[in-house]
XYZ file of C-alpha atoms in Angstrom:
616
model
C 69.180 119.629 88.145
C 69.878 116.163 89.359
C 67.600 114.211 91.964
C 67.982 111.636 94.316
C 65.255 109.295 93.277
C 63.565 107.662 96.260
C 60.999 104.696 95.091
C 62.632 101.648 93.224
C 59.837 100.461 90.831
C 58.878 96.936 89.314
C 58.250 96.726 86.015
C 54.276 95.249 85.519
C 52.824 93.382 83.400
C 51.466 95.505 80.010
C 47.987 93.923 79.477
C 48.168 95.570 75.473
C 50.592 93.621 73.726
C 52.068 94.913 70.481
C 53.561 92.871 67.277
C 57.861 91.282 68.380
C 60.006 93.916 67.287
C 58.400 97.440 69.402
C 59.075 100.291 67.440
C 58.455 103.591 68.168
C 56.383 104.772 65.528
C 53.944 101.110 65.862
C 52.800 102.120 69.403
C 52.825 105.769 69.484
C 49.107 106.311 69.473
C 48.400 103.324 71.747
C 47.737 104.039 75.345
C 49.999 101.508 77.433
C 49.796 103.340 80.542
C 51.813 103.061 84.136
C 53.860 100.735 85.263
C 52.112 100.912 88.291
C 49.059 103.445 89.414
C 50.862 103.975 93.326
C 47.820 105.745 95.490
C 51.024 106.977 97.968
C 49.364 107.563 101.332
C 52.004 109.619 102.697
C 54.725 109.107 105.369
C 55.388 109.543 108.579
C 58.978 110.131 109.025
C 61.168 112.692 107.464
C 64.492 112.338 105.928
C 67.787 113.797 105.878
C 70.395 114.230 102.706
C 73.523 116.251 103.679
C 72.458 119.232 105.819
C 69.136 119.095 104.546
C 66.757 117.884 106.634
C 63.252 116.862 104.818
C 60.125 116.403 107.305
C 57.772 114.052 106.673
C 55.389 116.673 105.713
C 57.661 117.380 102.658
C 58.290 114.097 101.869
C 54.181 113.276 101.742
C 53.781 116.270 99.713
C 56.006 114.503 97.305
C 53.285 111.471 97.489
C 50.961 113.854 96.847
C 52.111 115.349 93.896
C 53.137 111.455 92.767
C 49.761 110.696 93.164
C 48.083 114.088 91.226
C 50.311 113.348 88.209
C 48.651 109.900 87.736
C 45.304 111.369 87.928
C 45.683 113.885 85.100
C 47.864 112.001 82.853
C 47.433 108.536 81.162
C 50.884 107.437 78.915
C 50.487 107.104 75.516
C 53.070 105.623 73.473
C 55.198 104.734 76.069
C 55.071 103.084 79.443
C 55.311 105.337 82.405
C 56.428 105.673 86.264
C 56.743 108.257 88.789
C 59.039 108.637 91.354
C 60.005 110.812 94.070
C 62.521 113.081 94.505
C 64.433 115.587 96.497
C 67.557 117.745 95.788
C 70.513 116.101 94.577
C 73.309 114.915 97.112
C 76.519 116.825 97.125
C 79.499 115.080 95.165
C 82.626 115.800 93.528
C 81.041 117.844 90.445
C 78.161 120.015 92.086
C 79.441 121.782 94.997
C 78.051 124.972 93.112
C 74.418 123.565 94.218
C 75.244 123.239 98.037
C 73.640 126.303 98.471
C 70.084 125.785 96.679
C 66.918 125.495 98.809
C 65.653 122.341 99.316
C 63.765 121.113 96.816
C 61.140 118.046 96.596
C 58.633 116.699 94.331
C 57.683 114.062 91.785
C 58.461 113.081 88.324
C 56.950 110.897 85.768
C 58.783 109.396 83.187
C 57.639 107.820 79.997
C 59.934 105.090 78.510
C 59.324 105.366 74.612
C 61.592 102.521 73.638
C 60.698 99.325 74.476
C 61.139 95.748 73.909
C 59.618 92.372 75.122
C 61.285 90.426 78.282
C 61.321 86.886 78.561
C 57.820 86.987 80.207
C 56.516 88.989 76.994
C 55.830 92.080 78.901
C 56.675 95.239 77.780
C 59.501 97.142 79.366
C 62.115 99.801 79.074
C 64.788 99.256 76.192
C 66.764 102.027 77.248
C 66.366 104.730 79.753
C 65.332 107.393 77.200
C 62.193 109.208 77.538
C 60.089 111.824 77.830
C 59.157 113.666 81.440
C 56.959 116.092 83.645
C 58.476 117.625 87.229
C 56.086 118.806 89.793
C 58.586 120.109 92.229
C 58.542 122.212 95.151
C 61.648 124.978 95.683
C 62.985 124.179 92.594
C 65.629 126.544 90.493
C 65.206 125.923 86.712
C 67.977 127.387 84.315
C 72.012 127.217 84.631
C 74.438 127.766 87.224
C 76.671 130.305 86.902
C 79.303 128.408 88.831
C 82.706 130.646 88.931
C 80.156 133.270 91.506
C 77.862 130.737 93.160
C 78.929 129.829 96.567
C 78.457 128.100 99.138
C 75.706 130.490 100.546
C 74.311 131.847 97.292
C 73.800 130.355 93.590
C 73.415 132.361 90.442
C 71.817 131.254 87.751
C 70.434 132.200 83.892
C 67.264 130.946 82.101
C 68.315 131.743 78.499
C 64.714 132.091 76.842
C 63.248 132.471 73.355
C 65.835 135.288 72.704
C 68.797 132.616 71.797
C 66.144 130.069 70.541
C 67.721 127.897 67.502
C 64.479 127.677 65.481
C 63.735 131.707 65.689
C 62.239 133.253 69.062
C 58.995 133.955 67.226
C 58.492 130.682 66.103
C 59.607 129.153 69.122
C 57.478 131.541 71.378
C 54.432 130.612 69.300
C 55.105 127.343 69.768
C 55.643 127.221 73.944
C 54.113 130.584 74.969
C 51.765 129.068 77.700
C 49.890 132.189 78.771
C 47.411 131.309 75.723
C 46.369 128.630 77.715
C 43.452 129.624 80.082
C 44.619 126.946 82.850
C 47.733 127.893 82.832
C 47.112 132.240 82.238
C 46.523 132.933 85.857
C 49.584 131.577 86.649
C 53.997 132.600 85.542
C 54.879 130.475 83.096
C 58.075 130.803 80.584
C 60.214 128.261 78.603
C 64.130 127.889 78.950
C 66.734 127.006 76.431
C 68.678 123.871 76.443
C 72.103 125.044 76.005
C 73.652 121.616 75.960
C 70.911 119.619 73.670
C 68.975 121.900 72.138
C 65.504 122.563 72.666
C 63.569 123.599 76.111
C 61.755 123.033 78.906
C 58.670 124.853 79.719
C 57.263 125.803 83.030
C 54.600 126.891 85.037
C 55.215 128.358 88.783
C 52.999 128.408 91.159
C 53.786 130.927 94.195
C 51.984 133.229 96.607
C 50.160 135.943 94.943
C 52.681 135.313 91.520
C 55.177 136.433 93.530
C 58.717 135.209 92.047
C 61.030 134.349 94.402
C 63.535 134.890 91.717
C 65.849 138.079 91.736
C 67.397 139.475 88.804
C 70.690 141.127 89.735
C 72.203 144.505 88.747
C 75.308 145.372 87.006
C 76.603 146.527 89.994
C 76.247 143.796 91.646
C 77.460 141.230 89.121
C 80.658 143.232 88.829
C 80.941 142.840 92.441
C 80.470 139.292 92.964
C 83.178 138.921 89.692
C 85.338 140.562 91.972
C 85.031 138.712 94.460
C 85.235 135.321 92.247
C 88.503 136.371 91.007
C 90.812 135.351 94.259
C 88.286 131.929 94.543
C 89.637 130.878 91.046
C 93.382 132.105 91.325
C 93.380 129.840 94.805
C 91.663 126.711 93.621
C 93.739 127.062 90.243
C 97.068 127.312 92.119
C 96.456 124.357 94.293
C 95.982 122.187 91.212
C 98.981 123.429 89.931
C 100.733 122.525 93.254
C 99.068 119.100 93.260
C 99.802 118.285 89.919
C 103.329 119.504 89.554
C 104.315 118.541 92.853
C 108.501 118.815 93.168
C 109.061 120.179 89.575
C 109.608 123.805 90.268
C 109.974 124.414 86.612
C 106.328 123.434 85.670
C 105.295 125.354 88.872
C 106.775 128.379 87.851
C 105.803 128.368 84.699
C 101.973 127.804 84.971
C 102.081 129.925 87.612
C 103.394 132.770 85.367
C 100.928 131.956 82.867
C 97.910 132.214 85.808
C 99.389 135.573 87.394
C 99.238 136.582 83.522
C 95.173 134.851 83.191
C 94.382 136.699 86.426
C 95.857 140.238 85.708
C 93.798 140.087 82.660
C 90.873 139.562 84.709
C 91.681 142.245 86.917
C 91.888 144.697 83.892
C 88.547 143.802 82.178
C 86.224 143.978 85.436
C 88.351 147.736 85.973
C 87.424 148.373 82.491
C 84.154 147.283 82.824
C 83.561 149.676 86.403
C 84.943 152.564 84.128
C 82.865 151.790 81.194
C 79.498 151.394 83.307
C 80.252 153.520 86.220
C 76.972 155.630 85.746
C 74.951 152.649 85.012
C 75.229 149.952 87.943
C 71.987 150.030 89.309
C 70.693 148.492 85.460
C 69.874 144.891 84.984
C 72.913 143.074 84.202
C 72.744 140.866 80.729
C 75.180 139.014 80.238
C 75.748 135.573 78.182
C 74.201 132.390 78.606
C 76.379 130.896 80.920
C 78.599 133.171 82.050
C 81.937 133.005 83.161
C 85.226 134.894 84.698
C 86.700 134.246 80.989
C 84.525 136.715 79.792
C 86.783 139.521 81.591
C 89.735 138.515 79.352
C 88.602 140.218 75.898
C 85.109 140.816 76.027
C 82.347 142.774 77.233
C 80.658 140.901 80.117
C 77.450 142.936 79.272
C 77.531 143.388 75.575
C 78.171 141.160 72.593
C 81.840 141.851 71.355
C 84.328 143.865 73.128
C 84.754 147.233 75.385
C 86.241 148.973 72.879
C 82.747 147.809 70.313
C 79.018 149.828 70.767
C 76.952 148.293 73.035
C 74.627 144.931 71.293
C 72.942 143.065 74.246
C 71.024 140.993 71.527
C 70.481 137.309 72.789
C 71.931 138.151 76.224
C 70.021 137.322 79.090
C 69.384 138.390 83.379
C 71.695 136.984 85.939
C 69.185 135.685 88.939
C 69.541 134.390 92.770
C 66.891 132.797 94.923
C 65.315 135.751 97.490
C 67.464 134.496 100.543
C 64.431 135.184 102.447
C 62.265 132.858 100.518
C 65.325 130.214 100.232
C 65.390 130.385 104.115
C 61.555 129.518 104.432
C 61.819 126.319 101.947
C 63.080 124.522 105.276
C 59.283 124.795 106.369
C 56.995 122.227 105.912
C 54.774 124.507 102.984
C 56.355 125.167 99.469
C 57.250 128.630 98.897
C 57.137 128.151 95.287
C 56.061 124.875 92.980
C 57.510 124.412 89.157
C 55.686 122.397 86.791
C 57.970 121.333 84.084
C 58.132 119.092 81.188
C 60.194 118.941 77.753
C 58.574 118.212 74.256
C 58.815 118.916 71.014
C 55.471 119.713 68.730
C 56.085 116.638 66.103
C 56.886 113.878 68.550
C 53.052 112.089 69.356
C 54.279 111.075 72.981
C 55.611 114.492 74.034
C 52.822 116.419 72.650
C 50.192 114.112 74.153
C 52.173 114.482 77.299
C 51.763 118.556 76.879
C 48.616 118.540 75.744
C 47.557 116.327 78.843
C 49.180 118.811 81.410
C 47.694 122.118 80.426
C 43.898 120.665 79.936
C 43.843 118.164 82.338
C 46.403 119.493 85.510
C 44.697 121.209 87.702
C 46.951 123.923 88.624
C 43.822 126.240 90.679
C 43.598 123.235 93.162
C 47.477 122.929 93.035
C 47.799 126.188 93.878
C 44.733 127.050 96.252
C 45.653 123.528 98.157
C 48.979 125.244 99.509
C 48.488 128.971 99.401
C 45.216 129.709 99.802
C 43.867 126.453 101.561
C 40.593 127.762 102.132
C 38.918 127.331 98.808
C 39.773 123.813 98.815
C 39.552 122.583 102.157
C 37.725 119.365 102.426
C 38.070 118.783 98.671
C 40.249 115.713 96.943
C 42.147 116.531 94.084
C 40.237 116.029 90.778
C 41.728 116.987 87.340
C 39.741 119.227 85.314
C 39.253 116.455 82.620
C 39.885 113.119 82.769
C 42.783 111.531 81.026
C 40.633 108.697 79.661
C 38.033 111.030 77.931
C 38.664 110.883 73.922
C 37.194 112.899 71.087
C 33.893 111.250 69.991
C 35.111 109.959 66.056
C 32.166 111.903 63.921
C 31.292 109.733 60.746
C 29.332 112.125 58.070
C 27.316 110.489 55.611
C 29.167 109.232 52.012
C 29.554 110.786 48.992
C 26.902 108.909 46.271
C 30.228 108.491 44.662
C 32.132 106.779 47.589
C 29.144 104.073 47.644
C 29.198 103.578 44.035
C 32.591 102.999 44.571
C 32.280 100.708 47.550
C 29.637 98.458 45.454
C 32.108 98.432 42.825
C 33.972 94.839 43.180
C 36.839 96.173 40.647
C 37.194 98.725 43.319
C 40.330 98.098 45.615
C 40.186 101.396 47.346
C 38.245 104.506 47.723
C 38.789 106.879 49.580
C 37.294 111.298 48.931
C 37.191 111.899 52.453
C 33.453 112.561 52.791
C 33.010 110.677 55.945
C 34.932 112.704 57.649
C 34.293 116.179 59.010
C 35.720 119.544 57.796
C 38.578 120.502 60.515
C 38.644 116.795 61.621
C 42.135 114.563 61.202
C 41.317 111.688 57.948
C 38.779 108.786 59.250
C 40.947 105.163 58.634
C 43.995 107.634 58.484
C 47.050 107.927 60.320
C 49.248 111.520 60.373
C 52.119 112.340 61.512
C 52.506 115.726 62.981
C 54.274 118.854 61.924
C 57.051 120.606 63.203
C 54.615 122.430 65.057
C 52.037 120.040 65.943
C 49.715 120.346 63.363
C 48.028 117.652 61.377
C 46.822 116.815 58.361
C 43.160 117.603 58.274
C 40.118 117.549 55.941
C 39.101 120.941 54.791
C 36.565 122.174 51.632
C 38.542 124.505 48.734
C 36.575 127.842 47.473
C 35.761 126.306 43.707
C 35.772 122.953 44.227
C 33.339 120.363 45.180
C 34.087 117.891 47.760
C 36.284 117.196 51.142
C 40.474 117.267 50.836
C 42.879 116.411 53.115
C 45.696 119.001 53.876
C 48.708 117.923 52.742
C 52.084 120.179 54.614
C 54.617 118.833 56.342
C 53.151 115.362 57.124
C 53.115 111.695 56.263
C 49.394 110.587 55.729
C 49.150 107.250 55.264
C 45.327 104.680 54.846
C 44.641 102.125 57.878
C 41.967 100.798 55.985
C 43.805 99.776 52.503
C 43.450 95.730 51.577
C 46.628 94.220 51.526
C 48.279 93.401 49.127
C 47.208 95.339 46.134
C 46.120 93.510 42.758
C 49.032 92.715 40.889
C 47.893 94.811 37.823
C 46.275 97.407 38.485
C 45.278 101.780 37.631
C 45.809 103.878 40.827
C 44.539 108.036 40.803
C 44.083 110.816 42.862
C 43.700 114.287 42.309
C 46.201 116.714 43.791
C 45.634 120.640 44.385
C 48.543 122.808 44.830
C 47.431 125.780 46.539
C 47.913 129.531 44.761
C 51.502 131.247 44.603
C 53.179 127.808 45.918
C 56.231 128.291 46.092
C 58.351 127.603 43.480
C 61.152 125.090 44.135
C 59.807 123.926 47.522
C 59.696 120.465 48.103
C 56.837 118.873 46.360
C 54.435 115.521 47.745
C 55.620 112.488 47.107
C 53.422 109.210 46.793
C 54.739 106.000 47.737
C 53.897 102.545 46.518
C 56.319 99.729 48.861
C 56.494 96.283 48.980
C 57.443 96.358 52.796
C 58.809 93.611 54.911
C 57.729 95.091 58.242
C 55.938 98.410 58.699
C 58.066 101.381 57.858
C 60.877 98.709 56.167
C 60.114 99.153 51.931
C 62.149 96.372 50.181
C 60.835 97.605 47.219
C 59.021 100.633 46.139
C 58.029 103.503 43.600
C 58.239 107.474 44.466
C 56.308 110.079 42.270
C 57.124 113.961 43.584
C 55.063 116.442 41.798
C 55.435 119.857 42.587
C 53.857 123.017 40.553
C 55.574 125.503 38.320
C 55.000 129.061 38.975
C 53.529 131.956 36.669
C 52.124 129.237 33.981
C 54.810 127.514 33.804
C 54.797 123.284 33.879
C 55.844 122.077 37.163
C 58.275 118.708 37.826
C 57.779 115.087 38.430
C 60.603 113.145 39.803
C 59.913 109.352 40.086
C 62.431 106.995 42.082
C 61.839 103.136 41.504
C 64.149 100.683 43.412
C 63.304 97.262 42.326
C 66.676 95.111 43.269
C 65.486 91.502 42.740
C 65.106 90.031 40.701
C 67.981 92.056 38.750
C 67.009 94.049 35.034
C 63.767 95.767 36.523
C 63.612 99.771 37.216
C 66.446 101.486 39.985
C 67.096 105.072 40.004
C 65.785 108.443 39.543
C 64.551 110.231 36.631
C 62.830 113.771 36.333
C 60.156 114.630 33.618
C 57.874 117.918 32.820
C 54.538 117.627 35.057
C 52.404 119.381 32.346
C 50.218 121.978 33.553
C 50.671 121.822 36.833
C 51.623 125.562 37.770
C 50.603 127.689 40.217
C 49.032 130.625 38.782
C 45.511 129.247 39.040
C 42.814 129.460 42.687
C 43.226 125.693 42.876
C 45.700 124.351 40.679
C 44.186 121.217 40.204
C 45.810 117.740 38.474
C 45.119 114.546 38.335
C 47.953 111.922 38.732
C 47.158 108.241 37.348
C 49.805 105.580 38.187
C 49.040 101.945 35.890
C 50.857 98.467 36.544
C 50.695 96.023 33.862
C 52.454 92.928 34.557
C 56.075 94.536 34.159
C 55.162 97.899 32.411
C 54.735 101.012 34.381
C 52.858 104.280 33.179
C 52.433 107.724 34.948
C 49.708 110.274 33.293
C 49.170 114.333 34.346
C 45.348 114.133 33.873
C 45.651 112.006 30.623
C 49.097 113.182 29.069
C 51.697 110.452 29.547
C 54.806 111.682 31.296
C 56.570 108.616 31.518
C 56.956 104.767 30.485
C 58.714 101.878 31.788
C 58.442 98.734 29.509
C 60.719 96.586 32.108
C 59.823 98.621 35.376
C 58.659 95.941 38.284
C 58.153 92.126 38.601
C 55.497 90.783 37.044
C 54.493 89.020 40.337
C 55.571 91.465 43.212
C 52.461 92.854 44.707
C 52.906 96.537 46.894
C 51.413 96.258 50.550
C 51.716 99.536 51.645
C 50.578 103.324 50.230
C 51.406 107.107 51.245
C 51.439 110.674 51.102
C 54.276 113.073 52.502
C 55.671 116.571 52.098
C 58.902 117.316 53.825
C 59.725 120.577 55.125
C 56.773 122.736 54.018
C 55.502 125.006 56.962
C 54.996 128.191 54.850
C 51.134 128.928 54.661
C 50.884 128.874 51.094
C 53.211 125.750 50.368
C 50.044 123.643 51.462
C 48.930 120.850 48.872
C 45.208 118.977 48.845
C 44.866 115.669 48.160
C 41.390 113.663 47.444
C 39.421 110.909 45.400
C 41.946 108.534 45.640
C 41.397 105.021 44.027
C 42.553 101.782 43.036
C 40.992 99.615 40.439
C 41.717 96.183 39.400
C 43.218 95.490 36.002
């Protein structure tokens, strides 16, 4: 739903600034903050947008929550505002909405693109960004507009059922009630229908009490009924508008709606007869339902009236309790929805999520408008702040990381020992799954030593001296975890020369990934060396000798050598392949990484460890 947005906002001055050229990825774990931290104080007059009339009681809630969301929440790659809001005002395209309750609250957003102005501050590129809704009276879901009026709207809130990435996977993902802030409370995520993806919310109202109503068959073939004459008026005074003097075109689009409407007629009879005995059920109908649904179909089954019954994906048709919608004109809430949007591999939504359910506090929320009592004399405090960080653990080296370090043909070290099992890589960034994971450092049964999980991540050293030698031997050992699967994407190393971060003018690509049963597995190495011309561009595959996936830890380890232009690869120390004329002599790689794409199953997880790079 639209809102009315009440407070213009400056943009402020940043006070962390960032290399020219903001991307997204470069600030994404940096904490830039608010715009502006706005302490509202609350108002003292009320406001008025069509027929509803906000008091300033409302309106200062709206501070209130404005002021709440700052306290729990600090922006992390992105800059953030809030702003107030109430229902939307009534146009051309939402007359459907005229008869929601009034609704008002606060929303922050975070801008995640952004750019320098001329003063060097960072602001907003574009308006794209990420947000959290504390609202007050607020409907989530769709309209159903051919049966909302102007005195009742009908809506759905299509749920993990029609989820595009699998309702168990997606119900894992956003089921909320795992969360013990959030437990006490109704919570439930709905489907974008239009973008994809979903919003997930928390309610807050009297005693759980929804002031949602999920209607019956009966009563859905009712208000069809009664939606029929609505559309066969409003359609015939386009036609009349549109066609005005030419009888012919009137006539004949008015034959072909007679013809539309009869049809309508005859599926909701059809429907009666079919479900005669069974009105007082739930009605399920499809996503966003309409009075096209009458003309072939089954409005509460997939297929037709003629097919058997399938209500698989089909979800409740609701209204607001007109008792409850009634009350929202009072100065108190009747119900408050906590919403926000993310996604579990994006590092500014999921910070944004994470911040809400451990940080919100939804008991004072809650207790602070329906039972005032327990909080009474009490300021609102989340339960932990926003600027309180994981303390970064450092274990003691490995005798064979400091022989390493004191080694000054040494380049780069790195087994992971200083950091601690179930802890993300020390000097390490990681991207983040599709569902939010990250790479970590865990021990494997039967081998000695720590090992960074390798899945579907890009893991990639803060710590590595730029540029590399320009001859030099570069290893690390590589464990592909028992019954891998076979054929699933592999890890890939990367070697770039880049130009900016993230930009490789040149680089190198070695994908290993294990054969099953005994079997070798597969290297494919990808070299794109443009300039000067004659050096290595392309792909070529070759046998990655016993690397399988029979074994408890099927262990290799991968040795990469530059010698002026010559290029080796080794599986432990068999040569796999040999470039005479592969890079420049003088070209010198700045930047090193790990990835696996697309690898969520449990056992597709690889290990990687004892990396190093030693001057030749």
């Amino acid at each position: 739903m639209k809102n009315i947005i009440l407070v213009c906002c400056v943009f402020f001055p940043v006070s962390v600034l960032f290399a020219q050229g903001v991307s997204k990825q470069s600030i994404e774990d940096s904490v830039i903050g608010w715009m502006k931290v706005y302490n509202f104080k609350g108002v003292k007059t009320g406001m008025k947008v069509d027929d509803k009339l906000y008091s300033a009681n409302q309106v200062s809630i709206c501070d209130s929550f404005a002021n709440w969301i700052q306290a729990s929440y600090i922006p992390k790659g992105g800059l953030g505002d809030v702003k107030k809001t109430v229902s939307e005002k009534l146009g051309l395209y939402n007359q459907h909405t005229a008869s929601l309750p009034q609704s008002y609250g606060a929303y922050a957003k975070i801008y995640v693109f952004l750019k320098y102005n001329n003063s060097h501050k960072l602001v907003p590129e574009n308006n794209l960004g990420a947000f959290w809704n504390v609202i007050a009276n607020q409907v989530p879901g769709w309209p159903i507009r051919d049966i909302s009026t102007a005195t009742q709207y009908y809506f759905t809130m299509p749920s993990y059922e029609s989820a595009t990435g699998g309702e168990e996977q997606t119900k894992k993902i956003h089921d909320l009630a795992k969360s013990p802030n959030i437990k006490p409370y109704t919570s439930f995520w709905v489907k974008d229908i239009e973008a994809g993806g979903g919003t997930d919310y928390v309610m807050l109202c009297k005693d759980n009490r929804s002031p949602f109503i999920k209607l019956t068959k009966g009563e859905y073939l009712e208000l069809l009924e009664k939606a029929i004459p609505r559309f066969y008026e409003t359609e015939k005074k386009k036609i009349y508008e549109k066609e005005q003097g030419n009888q012919k075109s009137i006539t004949y689009f008015m034959k072909y709606l007679d013809e539309k409407t009869e049809r309508f007629n005859t599926g909701l009879k059809k429907a009666r007869e079919r479900y005669r005995s069974r009105l007082g059920e739930i009605a399920l109908t499809s996503r966003q339902p309409s009075l096209y649904d009458l003309e072939f179909g089954d409005v509460f089954s997939n297929g037709t009236l003629n097919d058997p019954e399938s209500t698989s994906g089909r979800v409740p048709v609701y209204k607001v309790d007109p008792v409850m919608a009634e009350l929202c004109k009072k100065d108190k809430p009747q119900w408050i929805l906590v919403s926000w949007w993310w996604s579990p591999n994006d590092a500014v939504e999921k910070h944004l999520h994470e911040s809400i359910i451990n940080n919100f506090n939804f008991d004072y929320v809650y207790n602070f408008f329906f039972d005032p009592e327990k909080v009474k004399g009490t300021t609102y405090k989340p339960l932990r702040s926003p600027y309180s960080k994981e303390a970064v653990v450092v274990t003691q080296s490995s005798e064979t990381s400091k022989k390493n370090m004191a080694d000054k043909n040494i380049h780069f070290f790195e087994d992971f020992s200083t950091t601690g099992i179930g802890k993300k890589p020390i000097g390490w960034k990681t991207t983040l799954g599709a569902d939010g994971s990250t790479s970590i450092i865990t021990n494997l049964d039967g081998l000695a030593g720590n090992w960074a999980v390798m899945s579907d991540y890009i893991l990639t050293p803060g710590q590595l001296k730029k540029p590399l030698p320009q001859n030099f031997t570069l290893s690390y050992d590589l464990v592909a975890a028992q019954n891998f699967t076979w054929g699933a994407k592999g890890l890939t190393f990367q070697l770039s020369k880049e130009t900016s971060p993230g930009n490789a003018e040149s680089f190198l690509k070695l994908k290993l990934r294990p054969g099953f049963d005994g079997r070798d597995g597969e290297a494919t190495l990808e070299t794109k060396f443009p300039a000067p011309p004659g050096y290595a561009n392309g792909t070529k595959w070759f046998v990655a000798t016993g690397f399988s996936n029979n074994k408890k830890n099927n262990r290799i380890t991968v040795t990469i050598k530059k010698k002026e232009e010559m290029l080796l690869v080794f599986i432990d120390k068999i040569k796999i392949a040999e470039y005479e004329k592969a890079i420049p002599a003088a070209l010198l790689f700045n930047a090193m990484s790990f990835f696996v794409s697309g690898n969520t199953a449990e056992p597709d997880k690889m290990y990687i460890s004892n990396i190093t790079i030693s001057k030749d």
